[in-house]
Amino acid sequence: MRINGKPHKTIWLNEDGWSVDIIDQTRLPHQFIIANLKTVEDAAHAIKAMLVRGAPLIGATAAYGLCLAIRNDASNEAMEKASDYLNSQRPTAVNLRWALNVMRNHLLPLPEEKRLNAAYEKAALIVEEDIETNRMIGVHGLELIRQIAARKTPGETINVLTHCNAGWLATTEWGTATSPVYHAAKAGIPIHVWVDETRPRNQGASLTAYELGHENIPHTIIVDNAGGHLMQHGKVDLCIVGTDRTASNGDVCNKIGTYLKALAAHDNNIPFYVALPSTTIDWQLTSGFDIPIEERGPEEVLMMTGVKAGGGETENELITIEIAAKGSPAANPAFDVTPAKYVTGLITEKGVVKATTAGLANLKSELSNVA
Amino acid sequence: MRINGKPHKTIWLNEDGWSVDIIDQTRLPHQFIIANLKTVEDAAHAIKAMLVRGAPLIGATAAYGLCLAIRNDASNEAMEKASDYLNSQRPTAVNLRWALNVMRNHLLPLPEEKRLNAAYEKAALIVEEDIETNRMIGVHGLELIRQIAARKTPGETINVLTHCNAGWLATTEWGTATSPVYHAAKAGIPIHVWVDETRPRNQGASLTAYELGHENIPHTIIVDNAGGHLMQHGKVDLCIVGTDRTASNGDVCNKIGTYLKALAAHDNNIPFYVALPSTTIDWQLTSGFDIPIEERGPEEVLMMTGVKAGGGETENELITIEIAAKGSPAANPAFDVTPAKYVTGLITEKGVVKATTAGLANLKSELSNVA
């Protein structure tokens, strides 16, 4: 996708041929800064401190993090240690585990001296496959948008509501929840996105709005409280969100607040779709309520970072302010679980499937067939 | 209630005997500043710019605003003009209209020379009656909390979730939604409040947390997105919110996002109560969806005000920062409507009534009896 008109990825190999470059997403939207990862510790920090975030991008960063570890020590023991270390950085995202398993399964049978090159090749392949996966999510999601457009007056705008950032910044290209939007725009369908701010880290206002703006997609930022009201008043045609982990019964674990939007969509008969690469499905889990929910620090709730109001394009020094009553504690669960019954469908790279045990079992068999 | 251990009201007559003092709530929680209102324009500005907010306090401020207008001109024409002017400052709060009607009905029959003294007396009476109303809301709400406590292990904490600030800062004393909490604490019931941050103006994190802290009520600030998750996990025993206007069928218009919490409470079988003085009931309205919803400026969504992080108690200079992607527009509906079917009951000064046309009709007849 584009930033200031220039094509960009979210993760790529530095021109030195071995270190890894990422966009430091904690600085967006105010500063566009590329961070360089040279060690497995750098990669772990980028995941933990959310310089990279979003299930697919976390997976890709972990894969490259393992490459950086192997540069120092390609032994089984060192690889397992690095893998465990990377995996422990974010407890909820299943892609992290998935990507590390793909890497380990590929590398462990190889002799140590062949592992480094093979690791970089496999990490690059994970990125390439993610791009294709996200493209296909867009292709299938576009069909849903076309169906809604067909029921409206020709030329009427389709209003999509999304929560958090399941955009190209959360992946390597296209995004998951945003991929249908980008595909619809390219297909000439008039589309507008309601962007949930997504407290406490404001990934909607900071990242989704940023990437939609740079791709010239009409959008409007709203506070997380506003979506239900908009749905009551016919201003939302469909919701599309991402997911960090999906249970095999269709329960969806995603950014905190997703559940509230699903309830509102249900109450107003608005389709609520979850877009996901099949790698975010945790086949071993039969209920979303078994997913460990990451509790993050209270400072994310009690403080806010931005740039001084009224500054020009060049004044972009980040300032952190305290916004709450001094001395009041805060709790900060990072994810919630949306029960499958509130999910209209799962938009995967293989097509749209029902958020049911049967729907997912069908998908699984199709994945096995092509594997 | 107390601030730094000292009793305070939210509106009172200045020692000069005619101008009106209020707490400038736009500066809370970082600065405690008393603003002095000398003219009807001052009062209108205080309402519009939300130096005062909350249905009962807006009503009291409007009543005193009319006093300030009458000081200059006590003619019918001037009074009507001042009343219309004050009424136009916030479209949603019905108390504003109610308080102005009470004042006009009381003053218009009087000769002009008697109106000024009578106006100040009536405004003071509106404040006194509000205090008593809120006290009675607390008495009735306490009974609900006692019933929930009776079903728990003795000594177990009761967890209340509230949205926005329907606290004493929104009224003249006690608050509406917080009055049952304060009464429960005084009765020795262990109570803890989940305080919704309440974007975009953060009245929960700024005001509710502030007043609960000063009254030593255990509380935890959460982002608006988190309440559903807490309800799913049994961490909320009941919700109590306020309302800006209630329709005669029981639909409740309150701060944006209230509807989402009501949906989550319904989905998790958690009682969802609305605390209100009967003056916030709009008897002419048969549906909440006829209530005009105030659309406020986008800057409330795109910017945030606070104090520099890490500063001490004395460093409290307010800083406003931009928090969203530059150039992205925002929409800012200030209220939403919670359909009566999601409201367990209305806690009024006359007791707890069902949020139904019949329940409210009973209440109305009781109000007429005592009027």
Short mmCIF file of N, CA and C in Angstrom, two decimals, chain A residues 12-22 34-38 120:
data_model
loop_
_atom_site.label_atom_id
_atom_site.label_comp_id
_atom_site.label_asym_id
_atom_site.label_seq_id
_atom_site.Cartn_x
_atom_site.Cartn_y
_atom_site.Cartn_z
N TRP A 12 10.36 -5.74 5.97
CA TRP A 12 11.18 -6.09 4.81
C TRP A 12 12.64 -6.24 5.25
N LEU A 13 13.40 -6.92 4.41
CA LEU A 13 14.81 -7.13 4.69
C LEU A 13 15.57 -5.83 4.40
N ASN A 14 16.40 -5.43 5.34
CA ASN A 14 17.22 -4.23 5.14
C ASN A 14 18.17 -4.47 3.97
N GLU A 15 18.68 -3.39 3.38
CA GLU A 15 19.58 -3.55 2.22
C GLU A 15 20.89 -4.24 2.61
N ASP A 16 21.19 -4.32 3.92
CA ASP A 16 22.38 -5.08 4.35
C ASP A 16 22.19 -6.58 4.12
N GLY A 17 20.95 -6.98 3.80
CA GLY A 17 20.70 -8.37 3.44
C GLY A 17 20.39 -9.29 4.61
N TRP A 18 20.48 -8.82 5.85
CA TRP A 18 20.21 -9.72 6.99
C TRP A 18 19.37 -9.09 8.10
N SER A 19 19.54 -7.79 8.37
CA SER A 19 18.72 -7.19 9.43
C SER A 19 17.34 -6.85 8.85
N VAL A 20 16.41 -6.54 9.74
CA VAL A 20 15.01 -6.45 9.33
C VAL A 20 14.46 -5.07 9.63
N ASP A 21 13.80 -4.47 8.67
CA ASP A 21 13.21 -3.15 8.86
C ASP A 21 11.70 -3.26 9.06
N ILE A 22 11.20 -2.46 9.98
CA ILE A 22 9.75 -2.36 10.21
C ILE A 22 9.38 -0.88 10.35
N ILE A 34 11.26 4.33 10.55
CA ILE A 34 11.57 2.93 10.29
C ILE A 34 12.54 2.44 11.36
N ALA A 35 12.19 1.32 11.99
CA ALA A 35 13.05 0.75 13.02
C ALA A 35 13.79 -0.43 12.42
N ASN A 36 15.03 -0.62 12.83
CA ASN A 36 15.87 -1.69 12.31
C ASN A 36 16.09 -2.73 13.41
N LEU A 37 15.75 -3.98 13.10
CA LEU A 37 15.89 -5.07 14.08
C LEU A 37 17.14 -5.88 13.75
N LYS A 38 18.06 -5.96 14.70
CA LYS A 38 19.34 -6.66 14.46
C LYS A 38 19.47 -7.94 15.27
N TYR A 120 15.76 -17.59 6.43
CA TYR A 120 15.42 -16.34 5.73
C TYR A 120 14.46 -16.61 4.57
#
